Amino acid sequence: MNIALIAHDRKKELMVELTLAYKLILEPHTLFATGTTGKRIMEATGLSVHRFQSGPLGGDQQIGSRISENKMDLIIFLRDPLTAQPHEPDVTALIRLCDVYEIPLATNIGTAEVLLRGLQEGFLDWRDLRRNEE
C-alpha cells in the first residue's frame, strides 16, 4: 500500500514516535511524506520514505495529486488544530480529496493507531481490490 505521512510542526515528534512504534507494520509498504516530516522519519527509523516538498511549499498538493490519480491508499496527517497554518486551504483540499476518493485518513494519533492496527490485520485490503477492478 502507498501510505502518506504528514505532520504539522508541533506534531512532528509525535509522528516520529508513531513510526518508531509501528515500524514493522509500515516497513513492507511504500511510504511518502512531506519534506521535514519525511527526513525526520528516515533519520529516526531507517525506513525508506519518498519525500515531497514541505507542506507550505506544495507537499500537501503533491500528495493530493497522487490521491486524485488513485495512487495513495492511506493518509496519516497529524494536524495541529490549535495553530493557524499559512497553507490551510491546501490542508482542507487534501482532506476533501480523501473524502471524495474514499481514502482512509487519520488526523490524530488515536485514529492513526487504529488504522495501522487495521492495516496489520488486513482490514484495509479493500483498496487493493478496488484498484484491481479499474
GROMACS .gro file of N, CA, C and O in nm:
model
  536
    1MET      N    1   0.083  -0.118   0.000
    1MET     CA    2   0.000   0.000   0.000
    1MET      C    3   0.088   0.124   0.000
    1MET      O    4   0.196   0.124   0.055
    2ASN      N    5   0.036   0.230  -0.059
    2ASN     CA    6   0.101   0.360  -0.058
    2ASN      C    7   0.046   0.441   0.058
    2ASN      O    8  -0.074   0.469   0.063
    3ILE      N    9   0.133   0.481   0.149
    3ILE     CA   10   0.092   0.550   0.270
    3ILE      C   11   0.162   0.685   0.278
    3ILE      O   12   0.285   0.692   0.267
    4ALA      N   13   0.084   0.792   0.299
    4ALA     CA   14   0.141   0.925   0.315
    4ALA      C   15   0.143   0.962   0.463
    4ALA      O   16   0.046   0.938   0.536
    5LEU      N   17   0.254   1.019   0.505
    5LEU     CA   18   0.274   1.061   0.643
    5LEU      C   19   0.303   1.211   0.645
    5LEU      O   20   0.402   1.256   0.587
    6ILE      N   21   0.216   1.286   0.710
    6ILE     CA   22   0.227   1.432   0.714
    6ILE      C   23   0.210   1.475   0.859
    6ILE      O   24   0.127   1.420   0.931
    7ALA      N   25   0.285   1.577   0.901
    7ALA     CA   26   0.269   1.627   1.038
    7ALA      C   27   0.300   1.776   1.043
    7ALA      O   28   0.402   1.820   0.988
    8HIS      N   29   0.213   1.850   1.107
    8HIS     CA   30   0.242   1.991   1.132
    8HIS      C   31   0.359   2.000   1.230
    8HIS      O   32   0.392   1.903   1.299
    9ASP      N   33   0.421   2.116   1.238
    9ASP     CA   34   0.544   2.132   1.316
    9ASP      C   35   0.534   2.078   1.458
    9ASP      O   36   0.622   2.006   1.504
   10ARG      N   37   0.428   2.113   1.529
   10ARG     CA   38   0.414   2.069   1.668
   10ARG      C   39   0.378   1.922   1.682
   10ARG      O   40   0.371   1.870   1.793
   11LYS      N   41   0.356   1.853   1.571
   11LYS     CA   42   0.321   1.711   1.573
   11LYS      C   43   0.428   1.622   1.513
   11LYS      O   44   0.413   1.501   1.508
   12LYS      N   45   0.539   1.681   1.469
   12LYS     CA   46   0.644   1.602   1.403
   12LYS      C   47   0.705   1.498   1.498
   12LYS      O   48   0.729   1.385   1.458
   13GLU      N   49   0.732   1.537   1.621
   13GLU     CA   50   0.790   1.442   1.716
   13GLU      C   51   0.693   1.327   1.742
   13GLU      O   52   0.735   1.211   1.752
   14LEU      N   53   0.565   1.357   1.750
   14LEU     CA   54   0.464   1.253   1.769
   14LEU      C   55   0.462   1.158   1.649
   14LEU      O   56   0.449   1.037   1.666
   15MET      N   57   0.479   1.212   1.528
   15MET     CA   58   0.485   1.128   1.408
   15MET      C   59   0.607   1.037   1.413
   15MET      O   60   0.598   0.919   1.378
   16VAL      N   61   0.719   1.089   1.457
   16VAL     CA   62   0.839   1.006   1.469
   16VAL      C   63   0.814   0.893   1.569
   16VAL      O   64   0.847   0.777   1.542
   17GLU      N   65   0.753   0.925   1.682
   17GLU     CA   66   0.722   0.823   1.782
   17GLU      C   67   0.627   0.718   1.725
   17GLU      O   68   0.644   0.598   1.749
   18LEU      N   69   0.528   0.762   1.649
   18LEU     CA   70   0.432   0.669   1.587
   18LEU      C   71   0.503   0.575   1.490
   18LEU      O   72   0.481   0.454   1.493
   19THR      N   73   0.589   0.630   1.405
   19THR     CA   74   0.657   0.546   1.306
   19THR      C   75   0.758   0.452   1.372
   19THR      O   76   0.779   0.342   1.322
   20LEU      N   77   0.817   0.494   1.482
   20LEU     CA   78   0.905   0.402   1.557
   20LEU      C   79   0.824   0.287   1.617
   20LEU      O   80   0.863   0.171   1.607
   21ALA      N   81   0.710   0.320   1.675
   21ALA     CA   82   0.626   0.218   1.739
   21ALA      C   83   0.568   0.120   1.638
   21ALA      O   84   0.551   0.002   1.669
   22TYR      N   85   0.537   0.168   1.517
   22TYR     CA   86   0.472   0.084   1.416
   22TYR      C   87   0.563   0.055   1.296
   22TYR      O   88   0.515   0.024   1.188
   23LYS      N   89   0.693   0.062   1.320
   23LYS     CA   90   0.790   0.042   1.212
   23LYS      C   91   0.769  -0.091   1.140
   23LYS      O   92   0.771  -0.096   1.017
   24LEU      N   93   0.748  -0.197   1.213
   24LEU     CA   94   0.733  -0.329   1.150
   24LEU      C   95   0.607  -0.337   1.063
   24LEU      O   96   0.604  -0.410   0.964
   25ILE      N   97   0.504  -0.263   1.100
   25ILE     CA   98   0.382  -0.261   1.018
   25ILE      C   99   0.404  -0.175   0.894
   25ILE      O  100   0.358  -0.209   0.785
   26LEU      N  101   0.476  -0.065   0.907
   26LEU     CA  102   0.498   0.028   0.795
   26LEU      C  103   0.602  -0.023   0.695
   26LEU      O  104   0.596   0.008   0.577
   27GLU      N  105   0.698  -0.100   0.742
   27GLU     CA  106   0.814  -0.142   0.662
   27GLU      C  107   0.779  -0.202   0.525
   27GLU      O  108   0.843  -0.166   0.425
   28PRO      N  109   0.682  -0.291   0.514
   28PRO     CA  110   0.657  -0.350   0.382
   28PRO      C  111   0.582  -0.260   0.284
   28PRO      O  112   0.563  -0.297   0.168
   29HIS      N  113   0.543  -0.142   0.327
   29HIS     CA  114   0.463  -0.053   0.243
   29HIS      C  115   0.550   0.057   0.183
   29HIS      O  116   0.662   0.082   0.228
   30THR      N  117   0.497   0.123   0.082
   30THR     CA  118   0.565   0.236   0.021
   30THR      C  119   0.522   0.362   0.094
   30THR      O  120   0.403   0.394   0.098
   31LEU      N  121   0.620   0.431   0.153
   31LEU     CA  122   0.589   0.547   0.235
   31LEU      C  123   0.624   0.676   0.162
   31LEU      O  124   0.726   0.686   0.093
   32PHE      N  125   0.538   0.775   0.181
   32PHE     CA  126   0.556   0.908   0.125
   32PHE      C  127   0.540   1.006   0.240
   32PHE      O  128   0.465   0.980   0.334
   33ALA      N  129   0.605   1.120   0.231
   33ALA     CA  130   0.590   1.221   0.335
   33ALA      C  131   0.625   1.358   0.279
   33ALA      O  132   0.693   1.369   0.177
   34THR      N  133   0.577   1.459   0.349
   34THR     CA  134   0.621   1.594   0.316
   34THR      C  135   0.762   1.611   0.371
   34THR      O  136   0.807   1.534   0.457
   35GLY      N  137   0.833   1.711   0.321
   35GLY     CA  138   0.976   1.732   0.341
   35GLY      C  139   1.038   1.701   0.475
   35GLY      O  140   1.107   1.599   0.492
   36THR      N  141   1.020   1.788   0.572
   36THR     CA  142   1.085   1.772   0.702
   36THR      C  143   1.035   1.648   0.775
   36THR      O  144   1.113   1.577   0.838
   37THR      N  145   0.907   1.622   0.766
   37THR     CA  146   0.850   1.504   0.832
   37THR      C  147   0.918   1.378   0.779
   37THR      O  148   0.960   1.292   0.856
   38GLY      N  149   0.931   1.367   0.648
   38GLY     CA  150   0.996   1.251   0.588
   38GLY      C  151   1.140   1.237   0.632
   38GLY      O  152   1.186   1.126   0.662
   39LYS      N  153   1.210   1.347   0.636
   39LYS     CA  154   1.351   1.344   0.678
   39LYS      C  155   1.364   1.295   0.822
   39LYS      O  156   1.447   1.209   0.852
   40ARG      N  157   1.280   1.346   0.909
   40ARG     CA  158   1.286   1.305   1.050
   40ARG      C  159   1.249   1.158   1.067
   40ARG      O  160   1.310   1.087   1.148
   41ILE      N  161   1.150   1.110   0.991
   41ILE     CA  162   1.112   0.968   0.998
   41ILE      C  163   1.229   0.880   0.952
   41ILE      O  164   1.263   0.781   1.018
   42MET      N  165   1.290   0.915   0.840
   42MET     CA  166   1.402   0.835   0.788
   42MET      C  167   1.518   0.832   0.887
   42MET      O  168   1.576   0.726   0.910
   43GLU      N  169   1.551   0.946   0.944
   43GLU     CA  170   1.663   0.953   1.038
   43GLU      C  171   1.636   0.869   1.163
   43GLU      O  172   1.726   0.803   1.215
   44ALA      N  173   1.513   0.874   1.213
   44ALA     CA  174   1.480   0.804   1.338
   44ALA      C  175   1.458   0.654   1.320
   44ALA      O  176   1.488   0.576   1.409
   45THR      N  177   1.402   0.615   1.204
   45THR     CA  178   1.359   0.476   1.187
   45THR      C  179   1.441   0.396   1.087
   45THR      O  180   1.438   0.273   1.090
   46GLY      N  181   1.506   0.463   0.994
   46GLY     CA  182   1.575   0.393   0.887
   46GLY      C  183   1.480   0.347   0.777
   46GLY      O  184   1.522   0.283   0.681
   47LEU      N  185   1.351   0.381   0.789
   47LEU     CA  186   1.255   0.346   0.685
   47LEU      C  187   1.282   0.427   0.559
   47LEU      O  188   1.327   0.541   0.565
   48SER      N  189   1.252   0.368   0.444
   48SER     CA  190   1.263   0.438   0.317
   48SER      C  191   1.137   0.522   0.297
   48SER      O  192   1.026   0.470   0.306
   49VAL      N  193   1.155   0.651   0.271
   49VAL     CA  194   1.041   0.741   0.255
   49VAL      C  195   1.066   0.829   0.133
   49VAL      O  196   1.170   0.896   0.124
   50HIS      N  197   0.970   0.829   0.040
   50HIS     CA  198   0.976   0.923  -0.073
   50HIS      C  199   0.928   1.058  -0.021
   50HIS      O  200   0.818   1.069   0.030
   51ARG      N  201   1.013   1.159  -0.034
   51ARG     CA  202   0.980   1.291   0.020
   51ARG      C  203   0.933   1.386  -0.088
   51ARG      O  204   0.995   1.400  -0.193
   52PHE      N  205   0.821   1.452  -0.057
   52PHE     CA  206   0.770   1.561  -0.140
   52PHE      C  207   0.819   1.693  -0.079
   52PHE      O  208   0.893   1.693   0.020
   53GLN      N  209   0.776   1.805  -0.135
   53GLN     CA  210   0.806   1.935  -0.077
   53GLN      C  211   0.745   1.945   0.062
   53GLN      O  212   0.658   1.866   0.097
   54SER      N  213   0.789   2.042   0.140
   54SER     CA  214   0.723   2.065   0.268
   54SER      C  215   0.580   2.113   0.240
   54SER      O  216   0.551   2.160   0.130
   55GLY      N  217   0.492   2.099   0.339
   55GLY     CA  218   0.351   2.135   0.320
   55GLY      C  219   0.330   2.275   0.265
   55GLY      O  220   0.263   2.292   0.162
   56PRO      N  221   0.387   2.378   0.328
   56PRO     CA  222   0.365   2.514   0.279
   56PRO      C  223   0.421   2.541   0.140
   56PRO      O  224   0.381   2.635   0.073
   57LEU      N  225   0.513   2.456   0.095
   57LEU     CA  226   0.572   2.473  -0.038
   57LEU      C  227   0.508   2.385  -0.144
   57LEU      O  228   0.559   2.373  -0.255
   58GLY      N  229   0.397   2.319  -0.110
   58GLY     CA  230   0.324   2.241  -0.208
   58GLY      C  231   0.319   2.091  -0.183
   58GLY      O  232   0.260   2.018  -0.262
   59GLY      N  233   0.380   2.043  -0.075
   59GLY     CA  234   0.381   1.900  -0.048
   59GLY      C  235   0.242   1.841  -0.030
   59GLY      O  236   0.214   1.731  -0.077
   60ASP      N  237   0.154   1.916   0.037
   60ASP     CA  238   0.016   1.869   0.054
   60ASP      C  239  -0.051   1.853  -0.082
   60ASP      O  240  -0.124   1.756  -0.107
   61GLN      N  241  -0.025   1.947  -0.171
   61GLN     CA  242  -0.084   1.940  -0.305
   61GLN      C  243  -0.026   1.824  -0.385
   61GLN      O  244  -0.097   1.761  -0.463
   62GLN      N  245   0.102   1.796  -0.368
   62GLN     CA  246   0.163   1.683  -0.438
   62GLN      C  247   0.097   1.552  -0.393
   62GLN      O  248   0.068   1.465  -0.476
   63ILE      N  249   0.074   1.538  -0.265
   63ILE     CA  250   0.007   1.418  -0.215
   63ILE      C  251  -0.137   1.416  -0.264
   63ILE      O  252  -0.187   1.311  -0.306
   64GLY      N  253  -0.203   1.530  -0.264
   64GLY     CA  254  -0.340   1.539  -0.317
   64GLY      C  255  -0.347   1.494  -0.462
   64GLY      O  256  -0.442   1.426  -0.503
   65SER      N  257  -0.247   1.529  -0.539
   65SER     CA  258  -0.243   1.487  -0.679
   65SER      C  259  -0.237   1.335  -0.690
   65SER      O  260  -0.308   1.274  -0.772
   66ARG      N  261  -0.159   1.272  -0.605
   66ARG     CA  262  -0.150   1.125  -0.607
   66ARG      C  263  -0.282   1.062  -0.563
   66ARG      O  264  -0.318   0.955  -0.612
   67ILE      N  265  -0.352   1.127  -0.471
   67ILE     CA  266  -0.484   1.076  -0.431
   67ILE      C  267  -0.577   1.078  -0.551
   67ILE      O  268  -0.644   0.979  -0.580
   68SER      N  269  -0.580   1.189  -0.624
   68SER     CA  270  -0.671   1.201  -0.738
   68SER      C  271  -0.634   1.107  -0.852
   68SER      O  272  -0.718   1.076  -0.937
   69GLU      N  273  -0.511   1.059  -0.855
   69GLU     CA  274  -0.466   0.962  -0.955
   69GLU      C  275  -0.481   0.819  -0.906
   69GLU      O  276  -0.434   0.726  -0.970
   70ASN      N  277  -0.546   0.800  -0.789
   70ASN     CA  278  -0.565   0.669  -0.727
   70ASN      C  279  -0.432   0.600  -0.697
   70ASN      O  280  -0.417   0.480  -0.713
   71LYS      N  281  -0.334   0.679  -0.652
   71LYS     CA  282  -0.202   0.627  -0.621
   71LYS      C  283  -0.167   0.642  -0.473
   71LYS      O  284  -0.050   0.638  -0.437
   72MET      N  285  -0.268   0.660  -0.389
   72MET     CA  286  -0.245   0.670  -0.246
   72MET      C  287  -0.355   0.591  -0.177
   72MET      O  288  -0.471   0.596  -0.217
   73ASP      N  289  -0.317   0.512  -0.075
   73ASP     CA  290  -0.412   0.422  -0.011
   73ASP      C  291  -0.449   0.459   0.131
   73ASP      O  292  -0.554   0.420   0.181
   74LEU      N  293  -0.364   0.533   0.198
   74LEU     CA  294  -0.385   0.567   0.338
   74LEU      C  295  -0.308   0.694   0.369
   74LEU      O  296  -0.194   0.710   0.325
   75ILE      N  297  -0.371   0.785   0.443
   75ILE     CA  298  -0.307   0.910   0.481
   75ILE      C  299  -0.309   0.922   0.633
   75ILE      O  300  -0.414   0.907   0.695
   76ILE      N  301  -0.193   0.949   0.690
   76ILE     CA  302  -0.185   0.986   0.831
   76ILE      C  303  -0.134   1.129   0.834
   76ILE      O  304  -0.021   1.157   0.793
   77PHE      N  305  -0.219   1.219   0.877
   77PHE     CA  306  -0.190   1.362   0.877
   77PHE      C  307  -0.211   1.413   1.020
   77PHE      O  308  -0.323   1.446   1.058
   78LEU      N  309  -0.104   1.416   1.097
   78LEU     CA  310  -0.115   1.464   1.235
   78LEU      C  311  -0.117   1.616   1.232
   78LEU      O  312  -0.016   1.682   1.217
   79ARG      N  313  -0.238   1.669   1.246
   79ARG     CA  314  -0.262   1.812   1.236
   79ARG      C  315  -0.253   1.878   1.373
   79ARG      O  316  -0.281   1.817   1.475
   80ASP      N  317  -0.218   2.004   1.371
   80ASP     CA  318  -0.218   2.086   1.492
   80ASP      C  319  -0.337   2.181   1.482
   80ASP      O  320  -0.328   2.286   1.420
   81PRO      N  321  -0.450   2.143   1.542
   81PRO     CA  322  -0.571   2.225   1.526
   81PRO      C  323  -0.568   2.356   1.605
   81PRO      O  324  -0.654   2.442   1.586
   82LEU      N  325  -0.467   2.375   1.690
   82LEU     CA  326  -0.460   2.494   1.774
   82LEU      C  327  -0.366   2.602   1.720
   82LEU      O  328  -0.354   2.708   1.779
   83THR      N  329  -0.302   2.573   1.607
   83THR     CA  330  -0.210   2.669   1.546
   83THR      C  331  -0.255   2.698   1.403
   83THR      O  332  -0.278   2.606   1.325
   84ALA      N  333  -0.267   2.828   1.371
   84ALA     CA  334  -0.305   2.867   1.235
   84ALA      C  335  -0.196   2.824   1.138
   84ALA      O  336  -0.076   2.837   1.166
   85GLN      N  337  -0.237   2.770   1.024
   85GLN     CA  338  -0.143   2.724   0.922
   85GLN      C  339  -0.154   2.814   0.799
   85GLN      O  340  -0.265   2.838   0.750
   86PRO      N  341  -0.041   2.863   0.749
   86PRO     CA  342  -0.048   2.952   0.632
   86PRO      C  343  -0.103   2.883   0.507
   86PRO      O  344  -0.154   2.949   0.417
   87HIS      N  345  -0.094   2.752   0.502
   87HIS     CA  346  -0.141   2.676   0.386
   87HIS      C  347  -0.272   2.601   0.418
   87HIS      O  348  -0.298   2.495   0.362
   88GLU      N  349  -0.353   2.655   0.507
   88GLU     CA  350  -0.477   2.589   0.549
   88GLU      C  351  -0.568   2.551   0.430
   88GLU      O  352  -0.628   2.443   0.433
   89PRO      N  353  -0.579   2.633   0.325
   89PRO     CA  354  -0.660   2.589   0.210
   89PRO      C  355  -0.609   2.459   0.147
   89PRO      O  356  -0.688   2.376   0.104
   90ASP      N  357  -0.478   2.439   0.146
   90ASP     CA  358  -0.421   2.314   0.092
   90ASP      C  359  -0.456   2.196   0.182
   90ASP      O  360  -0.485   2.086   0.135
   91VAL      N  361  -0.453   2.220   0.314
   91VAL     CA  362  -0.488   2.116   0.410
   91VAL      C  363  -0.634   2.075   0.390
   91VAL      O  364  -0.668   1.956   0.383
   92THR      N  365  -0.721   2.174   0.379
   92THR     CA  366  -0.864   2.148   0.358
   92THR      C  367  -0.886   2.073   0.227
   92THR      O  368  -0.967   1.979   0.223
   93ALA      N  369  -0.815   2.111   0.124
   93ALA     CA  370  -0.829   2.043  -0.006
   93ALA      C  371  -0.785   1.897   0.003
   93ALA      O  372  -0.849   1.808  -0.055
   94LEU      N  373  -0.678   1.871   0.076
   94LEU     CA  374  -0.629   1.734   0.093
   94LEU      C  375  -0.733   1.649   0.166
   94LEU      O  376  -0.763   1.536   0.125
   95ILE      N  377  -0.790   1.703   0.271
   95ILE     CA  378  -0.893   1.631   0.346
   95ILE      C  379  -1.015   1.605   0.257
   95ILE      O  380  -1.071   1.495   0.257
   96ARG      N  381  -1.053   1.703   0.178
   96ARG     CA  382  -1.166   1.687   0.086
   96ARG      C  383  -1.138   1.576  -0.015
   96ARG      O  384  -1.225   1.491  -0.041
   97LEU      N  385  -1.017   1.571  -0.070
   97LEU     CA  386  -0.983   1.466  -0.166
   97LEU      C  387  -0.991   1.328  -0.103
   97LEU      O  388  -1.035   1.232  -0.167
   98CYS      N  389  -0.949   1.316   0.022
   98CYS     CA  390  -0.961   1.187   0.091
   98CYS      C  391  -1.107   1.145   0.099
   98CYS      O  392  -1.139   1.027   0.079
   99ASP      N  393  -1.196   1.240   0.125
   99ASP     CA  394  -1.339   1.208   0.130
   99ASP      C  395  -1.393   1.171  -0.008
   99ASP      O  396  -1.466   1.074  -0.023
  100VAL      N  397  -1.356   1.248  -0.109
  100VAL     CA  398  -1.405   1.223  -0.245
  100VAL      C  399  -1.359   1.086  -0.295
  100VAL      O  400  -1.438   1.010  -0.353
  101TYR      N  401  -1.233   1.051  -0.272
  101TYR     CA  402  -1.177   0.926  -0.324
  101TYR      C  403  -1.178   0.812  -0.223
  101TYR      O  404  -1.120   0.707  -0.247
  102GLU      N  405  -1.245   0.834  -0.109
  102GLU     CA  406  -1.264   0.731  -0.006
  102GLU      C  407  -1.131   0.673   0.042
  102GLU      O  408  -1.113   0.552   0.054
  103ILE      N  409  -1.038   0.763   0.073
  103ILE     CA  410  -0.908   0.724   0.124
  103ILE      C  411  -0.911   0.734   0.276
  103ILE      O  412  -0.944   0.840   0.331
  104PRO      N  413  -0.878   0.628   0.348
  104PRO     CA  414  -0.874   0.636   0.494
  104PRO      C  415  -0.776   0.746   0.538
  104PRO      O  416  -0.663   0.752   0.489
  105LEU      N  417  -0.822   0.832   0.629
  105LEU     CA  418  -0.744   0.947   0.674
  105LEU      C  419  -0.748   0.955   0.826
  105LEU      O  420  -0.856   0.959   0.886
  106ALA      N  421  -0.631   0.960   0.887
  106ALA     CA  422  -0.620   0.983   1.031
  106ALA      C  423  -0.563   1.123   1.050
  106ALA      O  424  -0.462   1.158   0.989
  107THR      N  425  -0.629   1.203   1.134
  107THR     CA  426  -0.577   1.337   1.162
  107THR      C  427  -0.532   1.351   1.308
  107THR      O  428  -0.497   1.460   1.351
  108ASN      N  429  -0.533   1.240   1.380
  108ASN     CA  430  -0.484   1.241   1.518
  108ASN      C  431  -0.424   1.104   1.550
  108ASN      O  432  -0.446   1.007   1.477
  109ILE      N  433  -0.351   1.099   1.659
  109ILE     CA  434  -0.276   0.978   1.693
  109ILE      C  435  -0.368   0.859   1.720
  109ILE      O  436  -0.336   0.746   1.683
  110GLY      N  437  -0.483   0.882   1.782
  110GLY     CA  438  -0.575   0.772   1.812
  110GLY      C  439  -0.624   0.703   1.686
  110GLY      O  440  -0.620   0.580   1.674
  111THR      N  441  -0.669   0.782   1.590
  111THR     CA  442  -0.717   0.726   1.464
  111THR      C  443  -0.602   0.663   1.385
  111THR      O  444  -0.619   0.559   1.321
  112ALA      N  445  -0.485   0.724   1.391
  112ALA     CA  446  -0.369   0.669   1.320
  112ALA      C  447  -0.337   0.528   1.372
  112ALA      O  448  -0.313   0.436   1.293
  113GLU      N  449  -0.341   0.511   1.503
  113GLU     CA  450  -0.311   0.379   1.559
  113GLU      C  451  -0.417   0.276   1.519
  113GLU      O  452  -0.384   0.162   1.488
  114VAL      N  453  -0.543   0.317   1.516
  114VAL     CA  454  -0.649   0.225   1.474
  114VAL      C  455  -0.628   0.183   1.329
  114VAL      O  456  -0.638   0.064   1.295
  115LEU      N  457  -0.596   0.278   1.242
  115LEU     CA  458  -0.573   0.244   1.101
  115LEU      C  459  -0.451   0.154   1.084
  115LEU      O  460  -0.454   0.059   1.005
  116LEU      N  461  -0.344   0.182   1.155
  116LEU     CA  462  -0.224   0.099   1.142
  116LEU      C  463  -0.249  -0.042   1.194
  116LEU      O  464  -0.203  -0.140   1.134
  117ARG      N  465  -0.322  -0.054   1.303
  117ARG     CA  466  -0.356  -0.189   1.352
  117ARG      C  467  -0.450  -0.260   1.255
  117ARG      O  468  -0.438  -0.381   1.234
  118GLY      N  469  -0.541  -0.187   1.195
  118GLY     CA  470  -0.628  -0.245   1.092
  118GLY      C  471  -0.548  -0.288   0.970
  118GLY      O  472  -0.574  -0.394   0.912
  119LEU      N  473  -0.450  -0.209   0.934
  119LEU     CA  474  -0.362  -0.245   0.822
  119LEU      C  475  -0.289  -0.376   0.853
  119LEU      O  476  -0.282  -0.466   0.769
  120GLN      N  477  -0.241  -0.387   0.975
  120GLN     CA  478  -0.170  -0.509   1.017
  120GLN      C  479  -0.260  -0.632   1.008
  120GLN      O  480  -0.217  -0.739   0.968
  121GLU      N  481  -0.388  -0.614   1.041
  121GLU     CA  482  -0.483  -0.726   1.042
  121GLU      C  483  -0.546  -0.752   0.905
  121GLU      O  484  -0.624  -0.845   0.889
  122GLY      N  485  -0.513  -0.669   0.806
  122GLY     CA  486  -0.567  -0.689   0.672
  122GLY      C  487  -0.701  -0.623   0.647
  122GLY      O  488  -0.766  -0.651   0.546
  123PHE      N  489  -0.743  -0.533   0.735
  123PHE     CA  490  -0.875  -0.469   0.720
  123PHE      C  491  -0.879  -0.365   0.610
  123PHE      O  492  -0.985  -0.320   0.572
  124LEU      N  493  -0.765  -0.325   0.557
  124LEU     CA  494  -0.763  -0.221   0.455
  124LEU      C  495  -0.737  -0.277   0.315
  124LEU      O  496  -0.707  -0.204   0.223
  125ASP      N  497  -0.749  -0.408   0.299
  125ASP     CA  498  -0.724  -0.470   0.169
  125ASP      C  499  -0.824  -0.430   0.062
  125ASP      O  500  -0.798  -0.448  -0.056
  126TRP      N  501  -0.937  -0.373   0.099
  126TRP     CA  502  -1.039  -0.335   0.000
  126TRP      C  503  -0.984  -0.236  -0.100
  126TRP      O  504  -1.025  -0.233  -0.215
  127ARG      N  505  -0.885  -0.154  -0.062
  127ARG     CA  506  -0.826  -0.058  -0.157
  127ARG      C  507  -0.756  -0.134  -0.269
  127ARG      O  508  -0.767  -0.097  -0.385
  128ASP      N  509  -0.685  -0.240  -0.238
  128ASP     CA  510  -0.618  -0.319  -0.340
  128ASP      C  511  -0.720  -0.384  -0.433
  128ASP      O  512  -0.701  -0.389  -0.554
  129LEU      N  513  -0.829  -0.433  -0.377
  129LEU     CA  514  -0.933  -0.495  -0.459
  129LEU      C  515  -0.995  -0.394  -0.553
  129LEU      O  516  -1.017  -0.422  -0.671
  130ARG      N  517  -1.022  -0.275  -0.503
  130ARG     CA  518  -1.084  -0.171  -0.585
  130ARG      C  519  -0.989  -0.128  -0.698
  130ARG      O  520  -1.030  -0.108  -0.811
  131ARG      N  521  -0.862  -0.117  -0.667
  131ARG     CA  522  -0.763  -0.075  -0.768
  131ARG      C  523  -0.755  -0.178  -0.879
  131ARG      O  524  -0.741  -0.145  -0.995
  132ASN      N  525  -0.764  -0.307  -0.845
  132ASN     CA  526  -0.755  -0.414  -0.944
  132ASN      C  527  -0.876  -0.416  -1.038
  132ASN      O  528  -0.866  -0.465  -1.150
  133GLU      N  529  -0.989  -0.361  -0.993
  133GLU     CA  530  -1.109  -0.358  -1.077
  133GLU      C  531  -1.102  -0.251  -1.184
  133GLU      O  532  -1.175  -0.255  -1.281
  134GLU      N  533  -1.015  -0.152  -1.165
  134GLU     CA  534  -1.010  -0.039  -1.259
  134GLU      C  535  -0.930  -0.068  -1.382
  134GLU      O  536  -0.854  -0.152  -1.397
   0.00000   0.00000   0.00000
